[in-house]
PDB file of C-alpha atoms in Angstrom:
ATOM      1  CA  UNK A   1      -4.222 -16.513 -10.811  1.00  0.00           C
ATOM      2  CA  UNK A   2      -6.821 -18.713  -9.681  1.00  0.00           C
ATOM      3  CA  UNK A   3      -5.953 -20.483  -5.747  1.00  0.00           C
ATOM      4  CA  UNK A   4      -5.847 -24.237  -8.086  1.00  0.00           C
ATOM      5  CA  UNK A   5      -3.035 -22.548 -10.121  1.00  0.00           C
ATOM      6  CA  UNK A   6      -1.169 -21.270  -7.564  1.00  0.00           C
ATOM      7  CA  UNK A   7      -0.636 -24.571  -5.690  1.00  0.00           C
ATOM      8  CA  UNK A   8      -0.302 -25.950  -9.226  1.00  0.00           C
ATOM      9  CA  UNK A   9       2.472 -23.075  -9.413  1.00  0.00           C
ATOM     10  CA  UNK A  10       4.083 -23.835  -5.938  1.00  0.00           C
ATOM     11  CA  UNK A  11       4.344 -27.304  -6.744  1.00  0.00           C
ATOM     12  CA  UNK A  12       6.400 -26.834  -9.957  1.00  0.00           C
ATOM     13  CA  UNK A  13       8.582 -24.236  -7.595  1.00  0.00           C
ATOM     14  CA  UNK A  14       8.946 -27.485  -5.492  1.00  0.00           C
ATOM     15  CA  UNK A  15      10.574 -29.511  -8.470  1.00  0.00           C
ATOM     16  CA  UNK A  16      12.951 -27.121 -10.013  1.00  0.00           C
ATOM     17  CA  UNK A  17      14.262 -26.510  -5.997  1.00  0.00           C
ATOM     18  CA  UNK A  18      17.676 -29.365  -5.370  1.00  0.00           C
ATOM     19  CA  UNK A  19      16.502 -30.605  -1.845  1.00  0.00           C
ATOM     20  CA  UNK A  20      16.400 -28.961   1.261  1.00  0.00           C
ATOM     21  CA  UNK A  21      15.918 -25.801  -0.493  1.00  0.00           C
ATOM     22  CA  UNK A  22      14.239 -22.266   0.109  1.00  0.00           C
ATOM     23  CA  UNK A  23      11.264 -20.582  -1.552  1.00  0.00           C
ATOM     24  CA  UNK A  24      10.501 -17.158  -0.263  1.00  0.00           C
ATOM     25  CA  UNK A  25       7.040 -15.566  -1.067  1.00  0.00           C
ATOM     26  CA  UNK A  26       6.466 -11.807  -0.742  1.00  0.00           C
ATOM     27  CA  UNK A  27       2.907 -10.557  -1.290  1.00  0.00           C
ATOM     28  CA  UNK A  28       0.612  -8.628   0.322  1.00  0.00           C
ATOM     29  CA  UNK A  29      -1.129  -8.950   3.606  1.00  0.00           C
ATOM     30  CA  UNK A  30      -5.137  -8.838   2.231  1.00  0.00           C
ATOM     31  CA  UNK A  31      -5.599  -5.436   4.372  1.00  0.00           C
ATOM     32  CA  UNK A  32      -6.998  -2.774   3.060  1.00  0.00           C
ATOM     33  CA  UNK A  33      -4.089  -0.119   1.200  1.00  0.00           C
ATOM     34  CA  UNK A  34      -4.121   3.204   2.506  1.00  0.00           C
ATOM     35  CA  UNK A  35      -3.459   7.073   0.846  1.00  0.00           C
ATOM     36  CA  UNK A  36      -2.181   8.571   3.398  1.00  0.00           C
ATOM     37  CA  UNK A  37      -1.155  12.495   3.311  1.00  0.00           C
ATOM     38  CA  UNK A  38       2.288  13.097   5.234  1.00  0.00           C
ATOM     39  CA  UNK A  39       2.287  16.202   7.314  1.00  0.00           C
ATOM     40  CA  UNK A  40       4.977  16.904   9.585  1.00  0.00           C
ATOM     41  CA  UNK A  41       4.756  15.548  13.106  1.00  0.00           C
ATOM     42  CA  UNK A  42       1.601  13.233  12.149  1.00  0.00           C
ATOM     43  CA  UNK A  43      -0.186  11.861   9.321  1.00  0.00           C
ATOM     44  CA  UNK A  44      -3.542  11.916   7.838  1.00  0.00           C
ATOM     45  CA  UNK A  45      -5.498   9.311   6.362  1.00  0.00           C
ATOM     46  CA  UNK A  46      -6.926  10.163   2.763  1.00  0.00           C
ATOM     47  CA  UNK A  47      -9.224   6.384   2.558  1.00  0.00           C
ATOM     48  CA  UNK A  48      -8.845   3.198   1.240  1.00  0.00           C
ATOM     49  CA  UNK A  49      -7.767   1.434  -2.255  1.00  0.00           C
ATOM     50  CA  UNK A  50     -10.277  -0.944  -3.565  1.00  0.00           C
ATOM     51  CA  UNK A  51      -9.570  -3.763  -5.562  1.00  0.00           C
ATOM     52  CA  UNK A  52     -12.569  -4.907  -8.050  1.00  0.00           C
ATOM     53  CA  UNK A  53     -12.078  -8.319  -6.427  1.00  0.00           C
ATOM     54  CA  UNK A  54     -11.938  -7.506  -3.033  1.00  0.00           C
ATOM     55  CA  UNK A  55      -7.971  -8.185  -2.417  1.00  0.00           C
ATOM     56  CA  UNK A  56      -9.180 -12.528  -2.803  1.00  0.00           C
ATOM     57  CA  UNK A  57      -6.326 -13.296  -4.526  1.00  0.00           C
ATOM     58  CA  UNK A  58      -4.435 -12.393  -1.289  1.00  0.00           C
ATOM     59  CA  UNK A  59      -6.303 -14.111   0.517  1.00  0.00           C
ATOM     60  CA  UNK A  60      -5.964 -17.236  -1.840  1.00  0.00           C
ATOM     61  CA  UNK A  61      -2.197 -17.084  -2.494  1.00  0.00           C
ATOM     62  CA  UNK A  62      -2.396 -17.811   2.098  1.00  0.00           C
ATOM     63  CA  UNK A  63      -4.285 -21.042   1.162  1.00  0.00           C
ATOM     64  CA  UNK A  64      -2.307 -21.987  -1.790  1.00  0.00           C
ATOM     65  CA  UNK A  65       0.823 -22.306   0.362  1.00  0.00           C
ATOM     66  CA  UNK A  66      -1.144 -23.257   3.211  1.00  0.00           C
ATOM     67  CA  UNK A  67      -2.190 -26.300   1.037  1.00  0.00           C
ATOM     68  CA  UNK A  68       1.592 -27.307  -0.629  1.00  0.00           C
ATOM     69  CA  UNK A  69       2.344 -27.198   3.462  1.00  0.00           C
ATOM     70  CA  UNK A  70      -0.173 -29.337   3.882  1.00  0.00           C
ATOM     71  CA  UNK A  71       0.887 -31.887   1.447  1.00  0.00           C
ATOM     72  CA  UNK A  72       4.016 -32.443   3.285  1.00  0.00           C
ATOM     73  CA  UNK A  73       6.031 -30.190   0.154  1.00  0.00           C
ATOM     74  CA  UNK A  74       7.224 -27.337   2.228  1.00  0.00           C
ATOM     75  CA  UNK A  75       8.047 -26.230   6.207  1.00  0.00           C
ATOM     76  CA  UNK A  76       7.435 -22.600   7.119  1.00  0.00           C
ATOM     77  CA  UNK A  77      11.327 -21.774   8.515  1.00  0.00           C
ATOM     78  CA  UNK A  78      10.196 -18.022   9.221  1.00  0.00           C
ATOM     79  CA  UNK A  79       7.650 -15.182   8.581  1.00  0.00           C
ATOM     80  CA  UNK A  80       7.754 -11.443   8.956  1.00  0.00           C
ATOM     81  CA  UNK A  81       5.557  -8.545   7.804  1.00  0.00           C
ATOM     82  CA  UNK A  82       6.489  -5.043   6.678  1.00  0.00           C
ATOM     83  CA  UNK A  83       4.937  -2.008   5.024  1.00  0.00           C
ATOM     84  CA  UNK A  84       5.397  -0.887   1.749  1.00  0.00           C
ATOM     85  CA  UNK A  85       5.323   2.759   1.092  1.00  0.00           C
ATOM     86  CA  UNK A  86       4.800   4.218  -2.414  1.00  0.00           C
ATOM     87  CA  UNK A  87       5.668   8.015  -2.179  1.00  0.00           C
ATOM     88  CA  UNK A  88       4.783  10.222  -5.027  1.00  0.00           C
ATOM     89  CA  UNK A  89       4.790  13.979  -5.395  1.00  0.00           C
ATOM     90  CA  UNK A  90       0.942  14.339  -5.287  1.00  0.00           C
ATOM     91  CA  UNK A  91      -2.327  12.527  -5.495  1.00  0.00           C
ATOM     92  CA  UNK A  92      -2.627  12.562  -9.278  1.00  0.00           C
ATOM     93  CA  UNK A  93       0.847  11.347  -9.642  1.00  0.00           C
ATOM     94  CA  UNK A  94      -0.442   8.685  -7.756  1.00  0.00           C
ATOM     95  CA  UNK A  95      -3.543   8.070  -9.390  1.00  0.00           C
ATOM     96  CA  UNK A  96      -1.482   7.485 -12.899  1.00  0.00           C
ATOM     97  CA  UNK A  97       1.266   5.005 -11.688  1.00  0.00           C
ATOM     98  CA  UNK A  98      -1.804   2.905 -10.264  1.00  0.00           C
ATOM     99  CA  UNK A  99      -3.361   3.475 -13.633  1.00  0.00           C
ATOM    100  CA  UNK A 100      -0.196   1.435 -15.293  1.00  0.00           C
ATOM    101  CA  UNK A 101       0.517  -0.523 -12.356  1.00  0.00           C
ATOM    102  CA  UNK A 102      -2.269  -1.939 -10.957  1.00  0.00           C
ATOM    103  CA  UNK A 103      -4.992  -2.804 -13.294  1.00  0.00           C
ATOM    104  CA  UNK A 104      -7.706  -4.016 -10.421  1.00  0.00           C
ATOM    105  CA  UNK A 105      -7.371  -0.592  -8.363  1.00  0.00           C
ATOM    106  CA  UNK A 106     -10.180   0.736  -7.663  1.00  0.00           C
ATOM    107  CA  UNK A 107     -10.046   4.960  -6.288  1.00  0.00           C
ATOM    108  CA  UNK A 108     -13.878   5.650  -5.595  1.00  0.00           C
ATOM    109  CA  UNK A 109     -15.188   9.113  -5.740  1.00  0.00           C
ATOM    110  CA  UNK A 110     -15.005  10.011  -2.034  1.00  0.00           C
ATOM    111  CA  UNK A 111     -11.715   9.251  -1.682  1.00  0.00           C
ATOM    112  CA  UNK A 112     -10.592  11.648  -5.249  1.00  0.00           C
ATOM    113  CA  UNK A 113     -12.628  14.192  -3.309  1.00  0.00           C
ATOM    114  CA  UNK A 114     -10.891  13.822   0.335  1.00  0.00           C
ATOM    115  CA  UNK A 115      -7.403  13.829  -1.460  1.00  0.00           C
ATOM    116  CA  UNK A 116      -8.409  17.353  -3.156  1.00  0.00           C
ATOM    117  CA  UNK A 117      -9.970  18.753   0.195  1.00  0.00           C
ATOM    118  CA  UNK A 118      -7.115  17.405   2.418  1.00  0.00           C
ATOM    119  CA  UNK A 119      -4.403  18.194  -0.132  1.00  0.00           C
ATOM    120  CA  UNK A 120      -6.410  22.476   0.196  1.00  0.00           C
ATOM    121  CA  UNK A 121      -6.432  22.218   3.730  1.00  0.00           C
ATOM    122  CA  UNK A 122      -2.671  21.594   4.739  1.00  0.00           C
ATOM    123  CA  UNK A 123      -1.070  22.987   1.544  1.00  0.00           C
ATOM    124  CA  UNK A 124       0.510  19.509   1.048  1.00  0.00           C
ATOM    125  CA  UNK A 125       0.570  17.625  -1.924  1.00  0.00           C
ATOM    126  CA  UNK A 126       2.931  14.569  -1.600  1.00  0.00           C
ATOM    127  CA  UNK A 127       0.963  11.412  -1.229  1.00  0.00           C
ATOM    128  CA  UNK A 128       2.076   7.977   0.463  1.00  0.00           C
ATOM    129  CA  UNK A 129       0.437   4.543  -0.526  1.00  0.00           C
ATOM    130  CA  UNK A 130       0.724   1.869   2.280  1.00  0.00           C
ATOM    131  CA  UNK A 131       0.713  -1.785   1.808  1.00  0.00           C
ATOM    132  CA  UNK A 132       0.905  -4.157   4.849  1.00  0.00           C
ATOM    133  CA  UNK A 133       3.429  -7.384   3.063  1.00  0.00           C
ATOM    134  CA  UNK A 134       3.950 -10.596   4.058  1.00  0.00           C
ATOM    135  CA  UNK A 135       6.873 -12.219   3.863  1.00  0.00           C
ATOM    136  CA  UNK A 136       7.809 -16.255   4.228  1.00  0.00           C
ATOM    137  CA  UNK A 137      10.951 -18.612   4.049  1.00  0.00           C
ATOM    138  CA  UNK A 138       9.526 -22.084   3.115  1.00  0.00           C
ATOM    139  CA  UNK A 139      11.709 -24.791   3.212  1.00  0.00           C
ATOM    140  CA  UNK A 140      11.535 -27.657   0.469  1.00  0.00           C
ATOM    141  CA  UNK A 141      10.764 -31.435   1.859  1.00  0.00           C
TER     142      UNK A 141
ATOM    143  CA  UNK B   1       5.923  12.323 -12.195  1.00  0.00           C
ATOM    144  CA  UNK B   2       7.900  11.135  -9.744  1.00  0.00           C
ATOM    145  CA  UNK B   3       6.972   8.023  -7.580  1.00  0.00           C
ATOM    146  CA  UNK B   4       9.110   6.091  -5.260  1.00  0.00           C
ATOM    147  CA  UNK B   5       8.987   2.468  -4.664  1.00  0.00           C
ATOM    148  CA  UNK B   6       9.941   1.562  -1.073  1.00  0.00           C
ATOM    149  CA  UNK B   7      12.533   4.331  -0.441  1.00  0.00           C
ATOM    150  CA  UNK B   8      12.714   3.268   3.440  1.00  0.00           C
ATOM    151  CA  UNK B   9      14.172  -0.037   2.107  1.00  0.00           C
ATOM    152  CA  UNK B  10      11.467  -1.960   4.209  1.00  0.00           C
ATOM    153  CA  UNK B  11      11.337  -4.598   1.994  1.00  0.00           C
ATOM    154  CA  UNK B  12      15.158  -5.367   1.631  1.00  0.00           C
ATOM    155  CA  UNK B  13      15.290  -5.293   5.358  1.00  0.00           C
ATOM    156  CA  UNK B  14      12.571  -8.003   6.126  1.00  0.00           C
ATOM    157  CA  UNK B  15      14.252 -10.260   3.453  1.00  0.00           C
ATOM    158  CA  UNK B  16      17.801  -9.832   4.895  1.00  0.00           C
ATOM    159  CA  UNK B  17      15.878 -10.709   8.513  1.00  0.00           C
ATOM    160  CA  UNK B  18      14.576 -14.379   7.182  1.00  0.00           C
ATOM    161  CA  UNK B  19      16.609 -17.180   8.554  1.00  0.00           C
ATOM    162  CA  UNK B  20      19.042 -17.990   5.609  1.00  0.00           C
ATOM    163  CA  UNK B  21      22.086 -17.862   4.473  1.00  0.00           C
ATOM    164  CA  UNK B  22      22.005 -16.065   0.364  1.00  0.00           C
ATOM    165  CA  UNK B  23      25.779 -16.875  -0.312  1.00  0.00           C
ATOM    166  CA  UNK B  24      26.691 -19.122  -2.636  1.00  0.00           C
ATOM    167  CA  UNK B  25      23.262 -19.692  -3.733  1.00  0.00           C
ATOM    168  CA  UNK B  26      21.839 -20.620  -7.238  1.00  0.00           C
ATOM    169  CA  UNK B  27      18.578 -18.212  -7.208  1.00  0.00           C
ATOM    170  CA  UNK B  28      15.300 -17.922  -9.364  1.00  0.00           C
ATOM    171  CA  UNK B  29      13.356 -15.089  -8.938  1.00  0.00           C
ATOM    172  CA  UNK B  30       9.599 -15.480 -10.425  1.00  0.00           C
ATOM    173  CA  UNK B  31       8.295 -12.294 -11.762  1.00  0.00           C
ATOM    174  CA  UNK B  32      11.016 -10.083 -11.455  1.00  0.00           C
ATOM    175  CA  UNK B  33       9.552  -7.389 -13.155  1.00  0.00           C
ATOM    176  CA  UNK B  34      11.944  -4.195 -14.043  1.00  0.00           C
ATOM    177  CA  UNK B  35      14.456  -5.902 -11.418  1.00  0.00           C
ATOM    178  CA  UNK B  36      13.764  -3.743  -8.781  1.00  0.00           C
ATOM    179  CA  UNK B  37      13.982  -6.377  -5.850  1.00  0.00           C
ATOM    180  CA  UNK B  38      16.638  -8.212  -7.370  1.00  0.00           C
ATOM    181  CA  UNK B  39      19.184  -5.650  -7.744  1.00  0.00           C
ATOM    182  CA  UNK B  40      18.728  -4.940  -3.979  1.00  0.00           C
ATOM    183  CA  UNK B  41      19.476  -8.643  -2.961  1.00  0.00           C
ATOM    184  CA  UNK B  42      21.770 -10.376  -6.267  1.00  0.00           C
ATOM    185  CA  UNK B  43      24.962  -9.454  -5.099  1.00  0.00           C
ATOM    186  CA  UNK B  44      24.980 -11.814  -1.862  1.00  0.00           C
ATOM    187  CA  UNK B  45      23.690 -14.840  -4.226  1.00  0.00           C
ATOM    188  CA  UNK B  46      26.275 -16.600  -6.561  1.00  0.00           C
ATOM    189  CA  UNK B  47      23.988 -16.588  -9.597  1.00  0.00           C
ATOM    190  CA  UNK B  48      20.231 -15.468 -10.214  1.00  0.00           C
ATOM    191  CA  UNK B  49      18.297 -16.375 -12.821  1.00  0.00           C
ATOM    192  CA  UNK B  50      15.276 -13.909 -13.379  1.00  0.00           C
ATOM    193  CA  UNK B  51      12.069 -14.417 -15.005  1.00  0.00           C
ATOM    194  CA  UNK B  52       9.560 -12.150 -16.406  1.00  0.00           C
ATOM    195  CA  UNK B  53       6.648 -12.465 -18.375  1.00  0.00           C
ATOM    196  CA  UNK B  54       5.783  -8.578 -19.469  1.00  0.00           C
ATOM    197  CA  UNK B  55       7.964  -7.622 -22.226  1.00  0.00           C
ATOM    198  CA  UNK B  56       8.331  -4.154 -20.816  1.00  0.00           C
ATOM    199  CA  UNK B  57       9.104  -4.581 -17.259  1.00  0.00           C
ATOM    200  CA  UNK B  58      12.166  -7.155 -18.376  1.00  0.00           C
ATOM    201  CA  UNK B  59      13.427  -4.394 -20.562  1.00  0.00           C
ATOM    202  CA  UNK B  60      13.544  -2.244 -18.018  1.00  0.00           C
ATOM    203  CA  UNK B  61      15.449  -4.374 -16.239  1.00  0.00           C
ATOM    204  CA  UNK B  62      17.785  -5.480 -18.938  1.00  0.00           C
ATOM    205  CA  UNK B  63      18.147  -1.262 -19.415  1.00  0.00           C
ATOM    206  CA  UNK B  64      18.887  -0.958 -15.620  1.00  0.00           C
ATOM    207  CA  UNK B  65      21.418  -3.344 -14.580  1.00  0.00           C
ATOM    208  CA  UNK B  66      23.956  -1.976 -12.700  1.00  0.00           C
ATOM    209  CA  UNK B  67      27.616  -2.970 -13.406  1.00  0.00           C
ATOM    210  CA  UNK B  68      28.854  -5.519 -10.966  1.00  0.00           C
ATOM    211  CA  UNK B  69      25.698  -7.885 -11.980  1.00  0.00           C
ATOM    212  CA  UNK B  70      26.881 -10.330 -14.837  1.00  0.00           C
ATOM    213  CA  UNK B  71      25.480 -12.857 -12.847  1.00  0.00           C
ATOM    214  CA  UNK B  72      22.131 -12.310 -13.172  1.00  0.00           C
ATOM    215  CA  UNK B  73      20.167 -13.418 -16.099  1.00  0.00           C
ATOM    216  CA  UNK B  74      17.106 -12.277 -17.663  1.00  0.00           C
ATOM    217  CA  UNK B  75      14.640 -14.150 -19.487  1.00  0.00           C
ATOM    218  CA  UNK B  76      11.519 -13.175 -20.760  1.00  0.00           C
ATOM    219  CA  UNK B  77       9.176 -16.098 -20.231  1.00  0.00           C
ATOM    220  CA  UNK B  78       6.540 -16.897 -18.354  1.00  0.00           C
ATOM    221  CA  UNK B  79       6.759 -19.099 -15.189  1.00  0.00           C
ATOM    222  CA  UNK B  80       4.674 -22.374 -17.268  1.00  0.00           C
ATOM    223  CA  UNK B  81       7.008 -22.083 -19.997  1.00  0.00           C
ATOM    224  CA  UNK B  82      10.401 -21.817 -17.950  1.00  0.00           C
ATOM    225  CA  UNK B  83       9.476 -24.574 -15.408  1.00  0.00           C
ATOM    226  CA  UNK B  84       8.502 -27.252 -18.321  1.00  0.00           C
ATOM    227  CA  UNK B  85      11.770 -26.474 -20.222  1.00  0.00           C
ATOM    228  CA  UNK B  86      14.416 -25.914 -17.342  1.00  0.00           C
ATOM    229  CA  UNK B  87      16.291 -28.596 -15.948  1.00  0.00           C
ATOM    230  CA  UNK B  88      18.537 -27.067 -13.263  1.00  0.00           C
ATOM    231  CA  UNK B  89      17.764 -27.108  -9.754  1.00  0.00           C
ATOM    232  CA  UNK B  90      18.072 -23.922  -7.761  1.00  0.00           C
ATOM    233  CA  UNK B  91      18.922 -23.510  -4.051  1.00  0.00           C
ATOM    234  CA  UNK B  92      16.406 -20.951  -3.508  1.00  0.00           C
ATOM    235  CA  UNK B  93      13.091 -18.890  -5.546  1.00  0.00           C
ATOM    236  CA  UNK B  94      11.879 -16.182  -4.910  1.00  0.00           C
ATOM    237  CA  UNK B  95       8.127 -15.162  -5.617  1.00  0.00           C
ATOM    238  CA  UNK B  96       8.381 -11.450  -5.636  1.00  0.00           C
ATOM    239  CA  UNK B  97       4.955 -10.687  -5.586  1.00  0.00           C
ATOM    240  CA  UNK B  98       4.004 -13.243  -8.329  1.00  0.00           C
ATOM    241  CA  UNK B  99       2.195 -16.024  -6.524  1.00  0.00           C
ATOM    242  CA  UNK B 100      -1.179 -13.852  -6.589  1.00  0.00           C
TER     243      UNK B 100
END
């Protein structure tokens, strides 16, 4: 969804909300996703997702609502982060739920080759994916 | 395969921390997907409507509704479609990872 949509799309939230409503929005921070390879005491970092467009939309859904603030439609009543951990039995188990999941994930070359070398070297094959989330309670003006 | 969303509940937690009070309210979740967020927060609202888009994911949620949920409905329609034809107001939405 392109930024013009969303506030188009936060706007129509706006209307269909009987006044002095909420809207809470959930989606991800913008920071880079990690693999990360659980051992048992510590962890160890496998790399980085990529997304082919560079996590914008992220970054555009914070001005959208930024914006629909702006216009006087909505008052930030509280924020809070958290992380989102996606646990699978092993890398490749990973590697296909992204597949179906998330069409603009992008696993480059060095990190397939990491989560095979890592995976040899401490005999572990569960795999955790973790997403920094945001998290707001808008109130409706 | 097995994969597993959010086992440590993180997400339930940070919504049950916002500032609000859930009962008694009308809710709409946009982009509910196979219902996995709302079946962790529809029992404290009074009724939640539920809107998907994909086919797929909103029969997997229609296929995993636990009993004690005739509350919630399902529809599968996008968000353009729903918010031109709907005429009730709601006390709160919910963007579940839709806006972006």
């Amino acid at each position: 969804m392109q930024a013009e949509s969303m506030v188009h799309a936060l706007e129509q939230i706006h209307s269909l909300l009987n006044p002095g409503a909420f809207l809470i929005d959930i989606h991800p921070n913008g920071k880079l996703v990690e693999f990360i390879l659980p051992l048992d005491q510590r962890e160890q970092r496998i790399g980085y997702l990529q997304e082919s467009d560079d996590y914008i939309e992220y970054r555009q859904a914070d001005e959208a609502i930024q914006t629909v603030i702006k216009k006087g439609l909505f008052q930030v009543e509280g924020t809070g982060e958290f992380e989102f951990l996606v646990h699978a039995d092993s890398f490749d188990d990973l590697k296909t739920y992204l597949e179906e999941k998330w069409s603009d994930a992008v696993i480059t070359d060095e990190v397939n080759a990491n989560a095979k070398k890592l995976e040899a070297e401490y005999g572990v094959k569960k795999t955790i994916l973790r997403e920094r989330i945001k998290i707001g309670l808008l109130k409706q003006l | 395969m097995t994969v597993t969303l959010d086992p440590e509940h993180n997400e339930t937690h940070a919504l049950f921390n916002l500032p609000i009070t859930w009962i008694g309210l009308s809710t709409l979740e946009i982009g509910s997907g196979d219902g996995r967020l709302t079946w962790r927060y529809a029992k404290k609202a009074a009724r939640v409507i539920a809107i998907e888009p994909d086919a797929k994911a909103h029969q997997a949620a229609l296929a995993d509704r636990p009993r004690g949920f005739e509350h919630v409905k399902f529809l599968n329609v996008g968000f353009d479609d729903f918010a031109k034809r709907h005429k009730e107001k709601f006390d709160l939405a919910i963007l579940s990872w839709s806006l972006c």
